[in-house]
GROMACS .gro file of C-alpha atoms in nm:
model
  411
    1UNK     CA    1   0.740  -0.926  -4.039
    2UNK     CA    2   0.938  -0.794  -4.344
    3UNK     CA    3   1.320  -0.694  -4.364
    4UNK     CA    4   1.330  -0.861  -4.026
    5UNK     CA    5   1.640  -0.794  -3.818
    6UNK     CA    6   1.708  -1.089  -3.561
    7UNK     CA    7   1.904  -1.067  -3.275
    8UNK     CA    8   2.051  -1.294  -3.054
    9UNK     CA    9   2.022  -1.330  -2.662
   10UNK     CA   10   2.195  -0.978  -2.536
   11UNK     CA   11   2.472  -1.008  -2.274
   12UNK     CA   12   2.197  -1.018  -1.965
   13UNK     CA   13   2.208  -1.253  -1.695
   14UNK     CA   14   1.888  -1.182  -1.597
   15UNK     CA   15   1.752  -1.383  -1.937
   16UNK     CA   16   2.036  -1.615  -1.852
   17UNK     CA   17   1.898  -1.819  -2.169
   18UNK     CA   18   1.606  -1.641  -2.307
   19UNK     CA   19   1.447  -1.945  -2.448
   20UNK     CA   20   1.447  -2.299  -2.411
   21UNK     CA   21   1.727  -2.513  -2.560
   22UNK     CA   22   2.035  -2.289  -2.453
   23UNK     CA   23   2.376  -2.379  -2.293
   24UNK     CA   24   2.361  -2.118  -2.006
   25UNK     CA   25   2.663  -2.036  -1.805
   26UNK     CA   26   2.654  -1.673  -1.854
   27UNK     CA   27   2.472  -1.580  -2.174
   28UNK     CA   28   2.786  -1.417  -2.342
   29UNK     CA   29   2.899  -1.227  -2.027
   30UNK     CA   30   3.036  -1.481  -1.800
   31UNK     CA   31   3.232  -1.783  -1.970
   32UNK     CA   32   3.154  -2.115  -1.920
   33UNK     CA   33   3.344  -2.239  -1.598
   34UNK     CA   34   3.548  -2.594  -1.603
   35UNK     CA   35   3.549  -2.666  -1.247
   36UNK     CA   36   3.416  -3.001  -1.164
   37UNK     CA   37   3.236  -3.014  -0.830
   38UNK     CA   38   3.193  -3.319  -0.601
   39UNK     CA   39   2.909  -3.438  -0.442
   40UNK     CA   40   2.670  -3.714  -0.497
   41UNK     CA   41   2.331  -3.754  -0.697
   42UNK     CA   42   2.050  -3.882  -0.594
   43UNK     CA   43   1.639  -3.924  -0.671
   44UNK     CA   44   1.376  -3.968  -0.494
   45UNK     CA   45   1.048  -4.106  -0.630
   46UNK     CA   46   0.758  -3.892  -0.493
   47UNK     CA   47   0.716  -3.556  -0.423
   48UNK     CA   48   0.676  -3.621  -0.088
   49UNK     CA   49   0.262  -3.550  -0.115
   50UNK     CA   50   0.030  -3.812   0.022
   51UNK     CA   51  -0.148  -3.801  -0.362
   52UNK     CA   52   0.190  -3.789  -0.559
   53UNK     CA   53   0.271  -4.098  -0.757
   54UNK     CA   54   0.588  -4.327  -0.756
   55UNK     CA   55   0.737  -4.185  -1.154
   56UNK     CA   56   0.902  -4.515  -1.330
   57UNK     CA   57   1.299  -4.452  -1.220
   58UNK     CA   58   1.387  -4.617  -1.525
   59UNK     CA   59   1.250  -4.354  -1.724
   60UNK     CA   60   1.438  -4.070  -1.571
   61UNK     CA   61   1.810  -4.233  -1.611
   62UNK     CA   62   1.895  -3.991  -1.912
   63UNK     CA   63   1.756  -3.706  -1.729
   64UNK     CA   64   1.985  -3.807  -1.367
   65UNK     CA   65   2.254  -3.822  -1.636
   66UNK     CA   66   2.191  -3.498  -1.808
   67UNK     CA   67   2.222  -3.360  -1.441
   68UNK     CA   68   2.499  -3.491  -1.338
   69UNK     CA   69   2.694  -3.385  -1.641
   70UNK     CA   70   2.627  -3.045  -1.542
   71UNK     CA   71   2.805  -3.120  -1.223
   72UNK     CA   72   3.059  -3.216  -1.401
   73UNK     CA   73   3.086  -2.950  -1.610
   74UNK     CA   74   3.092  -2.714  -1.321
   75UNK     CA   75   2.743  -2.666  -1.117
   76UNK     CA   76   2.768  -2.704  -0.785
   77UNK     CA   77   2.413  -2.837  -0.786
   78UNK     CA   78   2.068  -2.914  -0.960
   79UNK     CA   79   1.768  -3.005  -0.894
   80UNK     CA   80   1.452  -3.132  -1.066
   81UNK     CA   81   1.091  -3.214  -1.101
   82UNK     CA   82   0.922  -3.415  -1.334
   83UNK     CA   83   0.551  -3.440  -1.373
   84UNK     CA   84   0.343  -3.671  -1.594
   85UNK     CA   85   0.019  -3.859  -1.616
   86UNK     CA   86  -0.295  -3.683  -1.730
   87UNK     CA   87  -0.346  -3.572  -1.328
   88UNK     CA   88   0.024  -3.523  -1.306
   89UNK     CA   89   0.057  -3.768  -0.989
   90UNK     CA   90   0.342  -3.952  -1.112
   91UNK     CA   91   0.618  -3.742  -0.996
   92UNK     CA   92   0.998  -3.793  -0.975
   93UNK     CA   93   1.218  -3.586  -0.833
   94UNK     CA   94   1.576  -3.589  -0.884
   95UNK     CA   95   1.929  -3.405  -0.752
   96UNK     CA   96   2.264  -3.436  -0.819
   97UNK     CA   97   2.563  -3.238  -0.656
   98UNK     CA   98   2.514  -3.044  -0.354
   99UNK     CA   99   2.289  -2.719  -0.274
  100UNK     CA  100   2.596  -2.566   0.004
  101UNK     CA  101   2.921  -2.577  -0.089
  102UNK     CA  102   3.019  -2.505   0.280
  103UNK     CA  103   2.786  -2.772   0.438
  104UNK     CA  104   2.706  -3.006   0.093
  105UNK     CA  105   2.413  -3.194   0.131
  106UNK     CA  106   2.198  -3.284  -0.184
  107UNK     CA  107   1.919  -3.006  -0.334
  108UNK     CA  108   1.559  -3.117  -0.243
  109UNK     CA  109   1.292  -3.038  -0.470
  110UNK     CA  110   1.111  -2.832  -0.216
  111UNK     CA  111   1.424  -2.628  -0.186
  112UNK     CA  112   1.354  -2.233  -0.260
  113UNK     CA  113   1.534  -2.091  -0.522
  114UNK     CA  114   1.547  -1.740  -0.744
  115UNK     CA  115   1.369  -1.805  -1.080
  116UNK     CA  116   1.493  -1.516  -1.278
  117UNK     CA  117   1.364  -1.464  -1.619
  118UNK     CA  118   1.068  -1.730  -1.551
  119UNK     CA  119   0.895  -1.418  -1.389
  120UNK     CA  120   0.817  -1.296  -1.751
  121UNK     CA  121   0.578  -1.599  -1.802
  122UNK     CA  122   0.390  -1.516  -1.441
  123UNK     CA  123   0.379  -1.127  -1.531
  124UNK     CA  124   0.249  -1.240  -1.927
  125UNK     CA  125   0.011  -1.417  -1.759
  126UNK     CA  126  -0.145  -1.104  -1.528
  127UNK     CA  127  -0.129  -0.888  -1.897
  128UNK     CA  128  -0.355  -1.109  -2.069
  129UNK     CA  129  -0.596  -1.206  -1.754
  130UNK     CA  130  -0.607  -0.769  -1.768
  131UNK     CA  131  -0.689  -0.768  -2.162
  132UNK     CA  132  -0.956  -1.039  -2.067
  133UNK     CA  133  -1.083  -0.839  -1.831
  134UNK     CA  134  -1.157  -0.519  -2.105
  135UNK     CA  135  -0.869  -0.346  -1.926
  136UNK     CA  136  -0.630  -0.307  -2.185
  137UNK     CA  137  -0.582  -0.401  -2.571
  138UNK     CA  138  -0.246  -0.606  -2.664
  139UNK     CA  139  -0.309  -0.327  -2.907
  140UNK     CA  140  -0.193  -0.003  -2.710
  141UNK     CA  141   0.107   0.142  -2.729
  142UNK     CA  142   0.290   0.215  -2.433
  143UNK     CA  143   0.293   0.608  -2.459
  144UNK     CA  144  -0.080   0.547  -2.404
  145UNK     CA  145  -0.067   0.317  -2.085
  146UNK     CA  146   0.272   0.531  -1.980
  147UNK     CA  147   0.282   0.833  -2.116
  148UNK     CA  148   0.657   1.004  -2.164
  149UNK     CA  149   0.836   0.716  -2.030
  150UNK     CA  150   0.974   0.596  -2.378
  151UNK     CA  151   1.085   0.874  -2.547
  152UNK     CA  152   1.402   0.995  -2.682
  153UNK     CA  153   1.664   0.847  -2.886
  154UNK     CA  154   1.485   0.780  -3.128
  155UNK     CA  155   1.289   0.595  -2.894
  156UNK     CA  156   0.899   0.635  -2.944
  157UNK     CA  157   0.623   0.472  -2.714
  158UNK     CA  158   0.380   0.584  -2.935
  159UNK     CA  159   0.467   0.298  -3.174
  160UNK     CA  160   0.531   0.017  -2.930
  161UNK     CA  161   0.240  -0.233  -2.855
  162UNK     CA  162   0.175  -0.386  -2.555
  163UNK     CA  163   0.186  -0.747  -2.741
  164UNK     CA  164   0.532  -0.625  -2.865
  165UNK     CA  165   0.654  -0.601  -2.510
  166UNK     CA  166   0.570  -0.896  -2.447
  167UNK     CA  167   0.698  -1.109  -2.739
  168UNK     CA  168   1.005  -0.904  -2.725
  169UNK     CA  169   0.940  -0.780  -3.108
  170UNK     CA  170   0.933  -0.378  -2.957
  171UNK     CA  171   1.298  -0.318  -3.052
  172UNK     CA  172   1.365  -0.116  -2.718
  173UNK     CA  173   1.742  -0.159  -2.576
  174UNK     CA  174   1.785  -0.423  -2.315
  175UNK     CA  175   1.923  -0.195  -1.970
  176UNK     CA  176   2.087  -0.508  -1.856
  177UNK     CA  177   2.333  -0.452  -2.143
  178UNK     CA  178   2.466  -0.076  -2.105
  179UNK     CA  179   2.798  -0.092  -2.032
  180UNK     CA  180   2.811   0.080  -1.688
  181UNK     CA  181   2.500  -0.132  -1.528
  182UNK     CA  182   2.660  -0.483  -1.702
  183UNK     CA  183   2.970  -0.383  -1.515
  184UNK     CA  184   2.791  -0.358  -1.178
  185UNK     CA  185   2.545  -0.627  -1.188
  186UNK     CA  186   2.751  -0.891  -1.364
  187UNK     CA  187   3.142  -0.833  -1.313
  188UNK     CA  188   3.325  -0.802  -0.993
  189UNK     CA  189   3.162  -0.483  -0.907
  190UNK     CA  190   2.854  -0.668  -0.805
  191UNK     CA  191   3.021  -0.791  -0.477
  192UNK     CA  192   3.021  -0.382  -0.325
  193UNK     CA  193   2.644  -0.357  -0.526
  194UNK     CA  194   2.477  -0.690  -0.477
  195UNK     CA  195   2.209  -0.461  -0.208
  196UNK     CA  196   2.186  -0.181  -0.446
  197UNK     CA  197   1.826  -0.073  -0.497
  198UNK     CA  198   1.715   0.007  -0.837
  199UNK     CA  199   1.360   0.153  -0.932
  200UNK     CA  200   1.196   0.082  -1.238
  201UNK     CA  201   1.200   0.406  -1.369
  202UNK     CA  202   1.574   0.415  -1.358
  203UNK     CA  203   1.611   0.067  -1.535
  204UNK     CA  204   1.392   0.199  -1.808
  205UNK     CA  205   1.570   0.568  -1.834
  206UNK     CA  206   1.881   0.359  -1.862
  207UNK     CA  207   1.730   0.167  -2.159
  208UNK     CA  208   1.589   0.457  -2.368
  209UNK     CA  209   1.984   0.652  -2.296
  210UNK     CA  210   2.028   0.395  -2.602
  211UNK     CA  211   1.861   0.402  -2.928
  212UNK     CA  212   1.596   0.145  -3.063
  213UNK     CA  213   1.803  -0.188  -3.208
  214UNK     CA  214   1.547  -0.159  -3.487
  215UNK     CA  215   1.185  -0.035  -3.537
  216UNK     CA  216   0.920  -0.182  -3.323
  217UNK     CA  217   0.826  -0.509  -3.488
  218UNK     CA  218   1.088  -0.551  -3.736
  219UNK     CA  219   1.274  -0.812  -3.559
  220UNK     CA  220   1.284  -0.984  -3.256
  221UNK     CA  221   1.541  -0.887  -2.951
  222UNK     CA  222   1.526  -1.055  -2.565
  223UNK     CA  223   1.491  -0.747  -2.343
  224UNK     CA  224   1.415  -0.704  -2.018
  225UNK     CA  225   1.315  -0.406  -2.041
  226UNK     CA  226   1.018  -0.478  -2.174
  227UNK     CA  227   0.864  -0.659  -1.928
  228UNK     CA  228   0.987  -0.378  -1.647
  229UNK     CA  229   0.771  -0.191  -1.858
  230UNK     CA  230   0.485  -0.449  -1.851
  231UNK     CA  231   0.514  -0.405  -1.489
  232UNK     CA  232   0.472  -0.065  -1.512
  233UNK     CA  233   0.118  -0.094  -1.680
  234UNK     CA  234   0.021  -0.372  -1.431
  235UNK     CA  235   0.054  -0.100  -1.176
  236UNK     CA  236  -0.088   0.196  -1.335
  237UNK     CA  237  -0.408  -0.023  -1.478
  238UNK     CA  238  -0.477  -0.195  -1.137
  239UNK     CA  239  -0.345   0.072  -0.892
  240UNK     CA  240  -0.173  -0.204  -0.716
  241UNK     CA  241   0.183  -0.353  -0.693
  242UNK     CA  242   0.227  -0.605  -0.979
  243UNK     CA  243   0.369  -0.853  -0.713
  244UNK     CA  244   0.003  -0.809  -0.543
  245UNK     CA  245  -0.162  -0.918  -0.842
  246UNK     CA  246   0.075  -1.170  -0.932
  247UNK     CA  247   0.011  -1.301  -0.584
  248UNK     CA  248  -0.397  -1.254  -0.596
  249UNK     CA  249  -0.449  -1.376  -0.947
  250UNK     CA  250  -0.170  -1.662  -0.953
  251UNK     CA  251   0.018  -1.760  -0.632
  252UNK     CA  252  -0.252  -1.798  -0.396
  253UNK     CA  253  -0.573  -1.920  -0.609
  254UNK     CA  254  -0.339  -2.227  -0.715
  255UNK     CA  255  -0.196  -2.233  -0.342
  256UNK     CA  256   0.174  -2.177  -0.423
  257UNK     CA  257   0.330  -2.099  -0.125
  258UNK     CA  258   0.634  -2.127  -0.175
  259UNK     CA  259   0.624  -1.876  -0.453
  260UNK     CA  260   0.693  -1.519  -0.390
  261UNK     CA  261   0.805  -1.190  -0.535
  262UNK     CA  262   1.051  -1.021  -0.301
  263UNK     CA  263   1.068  -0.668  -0.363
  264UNK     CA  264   1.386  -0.527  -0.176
  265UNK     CA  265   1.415  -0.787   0.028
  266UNK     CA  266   1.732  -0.968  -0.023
  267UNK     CA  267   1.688  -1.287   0.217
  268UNK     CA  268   1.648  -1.631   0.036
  269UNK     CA  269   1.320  -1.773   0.195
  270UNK     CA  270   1.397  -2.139   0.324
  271UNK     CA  271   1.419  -2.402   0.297
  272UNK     CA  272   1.713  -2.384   0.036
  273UNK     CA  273   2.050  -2.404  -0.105
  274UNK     CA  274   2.306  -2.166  -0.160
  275UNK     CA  275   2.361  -1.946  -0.470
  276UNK     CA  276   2.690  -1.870  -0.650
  277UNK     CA  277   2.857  -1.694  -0.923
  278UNK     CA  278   3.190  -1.683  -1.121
  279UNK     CA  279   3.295  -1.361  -1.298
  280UNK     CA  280   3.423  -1.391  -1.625
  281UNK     CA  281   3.822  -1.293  -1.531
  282UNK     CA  282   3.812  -1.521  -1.207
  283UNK     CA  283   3.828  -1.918  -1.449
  284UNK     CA  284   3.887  -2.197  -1.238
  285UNK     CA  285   3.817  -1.968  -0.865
  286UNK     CA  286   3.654  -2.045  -0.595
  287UNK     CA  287   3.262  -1.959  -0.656
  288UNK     CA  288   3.104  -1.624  -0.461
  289UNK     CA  289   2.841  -1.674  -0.259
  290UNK     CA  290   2.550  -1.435  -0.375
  291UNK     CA  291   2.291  -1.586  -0.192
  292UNK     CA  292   2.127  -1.254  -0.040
  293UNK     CA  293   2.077  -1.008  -0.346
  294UNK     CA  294   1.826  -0.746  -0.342
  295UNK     CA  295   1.651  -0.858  -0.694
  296UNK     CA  296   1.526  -0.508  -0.776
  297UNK     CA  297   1.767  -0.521  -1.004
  298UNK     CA  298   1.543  -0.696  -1.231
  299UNK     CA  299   1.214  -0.613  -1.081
  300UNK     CA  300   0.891  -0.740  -1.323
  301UNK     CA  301   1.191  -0.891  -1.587
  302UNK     CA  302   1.341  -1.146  -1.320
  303UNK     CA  303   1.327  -1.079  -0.918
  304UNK     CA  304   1.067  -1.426  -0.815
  305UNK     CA  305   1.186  -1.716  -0.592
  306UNK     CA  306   0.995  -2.042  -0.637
  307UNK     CA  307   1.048  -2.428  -0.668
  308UNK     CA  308   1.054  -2.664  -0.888
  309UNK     CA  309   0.672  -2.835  -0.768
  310UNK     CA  310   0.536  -2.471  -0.808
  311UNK     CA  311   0.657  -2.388  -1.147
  312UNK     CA  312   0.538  -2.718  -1.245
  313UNK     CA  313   0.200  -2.665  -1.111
  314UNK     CA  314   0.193  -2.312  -1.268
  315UNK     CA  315   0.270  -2.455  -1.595
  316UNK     CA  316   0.017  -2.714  -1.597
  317UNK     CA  317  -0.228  -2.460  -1.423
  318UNK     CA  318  -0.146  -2.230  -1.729
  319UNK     CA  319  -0.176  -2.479  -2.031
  320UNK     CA  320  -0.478  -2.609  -1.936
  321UNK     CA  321  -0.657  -2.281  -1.929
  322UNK     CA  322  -0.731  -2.274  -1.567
  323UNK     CA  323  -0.573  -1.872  -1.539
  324UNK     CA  324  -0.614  -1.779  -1.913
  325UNK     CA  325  -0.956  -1.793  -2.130
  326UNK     CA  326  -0.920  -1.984  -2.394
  327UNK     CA  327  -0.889  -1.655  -2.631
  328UNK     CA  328  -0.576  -1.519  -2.445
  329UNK     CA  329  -0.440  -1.868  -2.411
  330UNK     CA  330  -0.412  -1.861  -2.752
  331UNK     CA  331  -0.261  -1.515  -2.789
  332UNK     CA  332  -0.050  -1.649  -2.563
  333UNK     CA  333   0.066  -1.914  -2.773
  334UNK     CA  334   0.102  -1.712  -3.073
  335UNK     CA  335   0.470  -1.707  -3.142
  336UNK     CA  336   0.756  -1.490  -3.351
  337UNK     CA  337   1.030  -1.624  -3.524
  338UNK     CA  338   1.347  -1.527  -3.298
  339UNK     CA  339   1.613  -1.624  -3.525
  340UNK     CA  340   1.829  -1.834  -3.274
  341UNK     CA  341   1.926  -2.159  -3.356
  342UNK     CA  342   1.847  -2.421  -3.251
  343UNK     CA  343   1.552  -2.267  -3.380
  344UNK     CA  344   1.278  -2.151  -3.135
  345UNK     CA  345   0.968  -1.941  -3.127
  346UNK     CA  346   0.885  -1.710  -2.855
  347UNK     CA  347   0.503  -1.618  -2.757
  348UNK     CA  348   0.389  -1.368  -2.515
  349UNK     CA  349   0.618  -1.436  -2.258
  350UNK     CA  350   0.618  -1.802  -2.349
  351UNK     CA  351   0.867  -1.992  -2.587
  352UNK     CA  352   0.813  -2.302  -2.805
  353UNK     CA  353   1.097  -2.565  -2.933
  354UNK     CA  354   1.064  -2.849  -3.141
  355UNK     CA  355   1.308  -3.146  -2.989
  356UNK     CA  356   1.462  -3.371  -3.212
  357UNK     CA  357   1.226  -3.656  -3.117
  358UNK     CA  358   0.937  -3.459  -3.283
  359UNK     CA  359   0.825  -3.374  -2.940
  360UNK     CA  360   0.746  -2.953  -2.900
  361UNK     CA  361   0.770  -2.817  -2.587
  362UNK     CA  362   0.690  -2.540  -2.376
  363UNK     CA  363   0.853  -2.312  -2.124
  364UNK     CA  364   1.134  -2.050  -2.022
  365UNK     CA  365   1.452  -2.026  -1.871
  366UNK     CA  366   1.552  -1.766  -1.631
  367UNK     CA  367   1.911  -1.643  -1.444
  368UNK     CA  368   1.995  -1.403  -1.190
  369UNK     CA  369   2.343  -1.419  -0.974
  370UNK     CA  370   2.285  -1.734  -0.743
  371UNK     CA  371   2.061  -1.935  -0.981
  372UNK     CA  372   1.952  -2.057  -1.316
  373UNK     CA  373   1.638  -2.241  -1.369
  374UNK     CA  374   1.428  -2.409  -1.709
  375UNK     CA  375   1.038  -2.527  -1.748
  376UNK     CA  376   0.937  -2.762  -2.001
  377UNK     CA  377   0.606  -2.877  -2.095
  378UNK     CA  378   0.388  -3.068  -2.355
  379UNK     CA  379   0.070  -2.875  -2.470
  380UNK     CA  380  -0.132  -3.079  -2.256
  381UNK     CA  381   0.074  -2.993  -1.998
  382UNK     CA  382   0.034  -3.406  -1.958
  383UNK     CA  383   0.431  -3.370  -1.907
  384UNK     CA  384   0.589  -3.124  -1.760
  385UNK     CA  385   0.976  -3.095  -1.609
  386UNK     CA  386   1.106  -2.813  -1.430
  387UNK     CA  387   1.524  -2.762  -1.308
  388UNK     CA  388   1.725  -2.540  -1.090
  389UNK     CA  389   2.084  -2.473  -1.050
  390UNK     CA  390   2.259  -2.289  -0.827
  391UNK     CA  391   2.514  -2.076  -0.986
  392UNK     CA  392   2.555  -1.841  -1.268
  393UNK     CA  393   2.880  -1.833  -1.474
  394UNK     CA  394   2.914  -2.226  -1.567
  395UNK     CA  395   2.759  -2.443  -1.777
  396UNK     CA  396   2.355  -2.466  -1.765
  397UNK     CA  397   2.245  -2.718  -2.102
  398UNK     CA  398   1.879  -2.665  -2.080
  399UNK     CA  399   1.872  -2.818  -2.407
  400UNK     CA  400   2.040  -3.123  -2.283
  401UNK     CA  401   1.769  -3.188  -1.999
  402UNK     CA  402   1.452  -3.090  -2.209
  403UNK     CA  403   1.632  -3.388  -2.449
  404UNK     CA  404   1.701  -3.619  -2.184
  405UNK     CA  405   1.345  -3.580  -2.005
  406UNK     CA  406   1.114  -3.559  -2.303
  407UNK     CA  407   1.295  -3.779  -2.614
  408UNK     CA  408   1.521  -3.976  -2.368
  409UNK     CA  409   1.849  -3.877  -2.524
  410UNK     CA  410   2.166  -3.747  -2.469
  411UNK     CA  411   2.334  -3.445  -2.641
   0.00000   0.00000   0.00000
């Protein structure tokens, strides 16, 4: 891409951190927090699966350490999985902290929990089994899958792809960032709005109330909005809710059940924690419990609830071409320059980052108000690590636990 124009990670806590290798307490919006929270840490060695192999403790004590920093720093909890082995058996799991604040016990790794912007890899993933299926071209613009819906302010579907979408290269405004939404979904005014419902027609009118932040495919820009968009086409191409086909084509043929995409519904599935946030004027409070959110909020860009076992098995599902031929597996992988540093590349709903060991990995991070979460993974998929944590508006060092888990050191 010439005369490219980069932009960092807009103020959305739905991206939380866009890519992999970000400190996360509130992407911009929401300062990092300095409360340290009690609690203890603990791992366990299996997954708790009669196949599921003991994982080497030893070679997890930088990765129990890069979680209980975050503790430290402020987290009331964290959880995580690791995977490895070429049949991923050998499986540690690890906590540190405490999943209720009111009633603290440790997280558990089969704990529920609201993935955020890790729904952009599952929804990439439905896109491309579509294009596989001769049902749409990465090539189309959006004014031909959705016609009239961006348009105005210099907005112009006609010239966004659908491959721009979803490598975030379209230009099109992020709605989580206009002014009045931010103030409702991320500052105090969530509390009276937290069960608000939002369609995805109005997210996307909000976006295109704003002009492009530069001409489709001459930079690279994390938006939400264009994966409420990808959504969109999901439904008008299949006729179906995208969280059906999410659920037909993903979820159930690799049996994760404790996946979901909620719609309205604004119940946390158990078993699971808490969730909590701190608004940027309110350092050093007590955390808000956000627990129950309706997520329509951020709808195709952010609303799923999963675990850490089921991302992990998604992820090693995915990279081994068990949901993708091998063609759109590689589209897939085909990543943009995104001008953040530490540098990282970002595919179709996919990002790549080269850890100072040499090692590249894999994966996404997500946020929405009660929970952050990060998935790593090798190529192979022959290691794979996934982490939750239960509040937004503190400290969230994906980078640290990608570097702790993969290269065995400490940032």
């Amino acid at each position: 891409m010439s005369k490219r124009t980069v932009r960092s990670v807009p103020l959305s806590l739905l991206a939380a951190v866009a890519l992999i290798g970000g400190t996360s307490g509130a992407s911009g919006a929401l300062p990092s927090g300095a409360l340290a929270t009690g609690g203890r840490s603990s791992g366990t060695s299996s997954s708790g699966t009669s196949s599921s192999v003991p994982s080497d403790r030893r070679a997890h004590e930088r990765t129990r350490a890069a979680m209980e920093a975050l503790v430290r720093a402020g987290m009331p909890g964290v959880v995580g999985q690791a995977r490895d082995g070429r049949d991923g058996h050998r499986v540690w799991d690890g906590a540190a902290g405490t999943a209720d604040l009111g009633r603290p016990r440790a997280p558990r790794a089969r704990d529920r929990f609201r993935i955020g912007s890790n729904t952009k890899t599952f929804v990439a993933t439905v896109m491309l089994q579509l294009e596989a299926e001769h049902r749409i071209r990465l090539t189309d613009t959006v004014e031909r899958r959705l016609p009239g819906v961006v348009r105005g302010h210099g907005n112009d579907g006609s010239a966004v792809t659908l491959r721009q979408l979803l490598d975030h290269t379209s230009g099109i405004f992020d709605y989580a960032a206009d002014p009045a939404l931010h103030k409702r979904l991320f500052e105090r005014d969530f509390l009276h709005h937290r069960f608000d419902t939002y369609t995805p027609g109005q997210l996307v009118r909000t976006a295109v109330s704003h002009p492009p932040v530069f001409a489709p495919g001459r930079g690279w820009s994390y938006s939400n909005t264009n994966y409420v968009l990808a959504g969109m086409v999901i439904e008008k191409v299949t006729g179906h809710p995208y969280g059906r086909e999410i659920r037909d084509r993903v979820l159930r043929p690799l049996g994760l059940r404790a996946t979901s995409v909620p719609g309205r519904s604004a119940a946390l599935p158990r078993p699971g924690g808490r969730g909590y946030i701190r608004f940027p004027d309110e350092p050093g409070t007590p955390f808000h419990d956000v627990t129950g959110i309706n997520p329509t909020e951020a709808w195709a860009a952010g609303e799923m609830i999963s675990t850490v076992g089921d991302l992990n098995t998604f992820y090693r599902a995915l990279l081994r071409g068990r949901l993708l031929p091998a063609r759109q597996l590689a589209e897939m992988l085909t990543t943009v320059d995104t001008g953040l540093r530490p540098a990282a590349r970002y595919g179709l709903g996919i990002s790549a980052r080269k850890l100072s060991c040499g090692v590249t990995v894999w994966g996404h991070d997500g946020g929405i108000q009660g929970a952050v979460s990060t998935v790593s993974s090798v190529r192979d998929a022959s290691h794979t690590a996934a982490f939750g944590g239960n509040a937004l508006g503190v400290p969230f060092d994906t980078l640290a636990l990608a570097e702790a888990e993969f290269c065995g050191t400490t940032r």
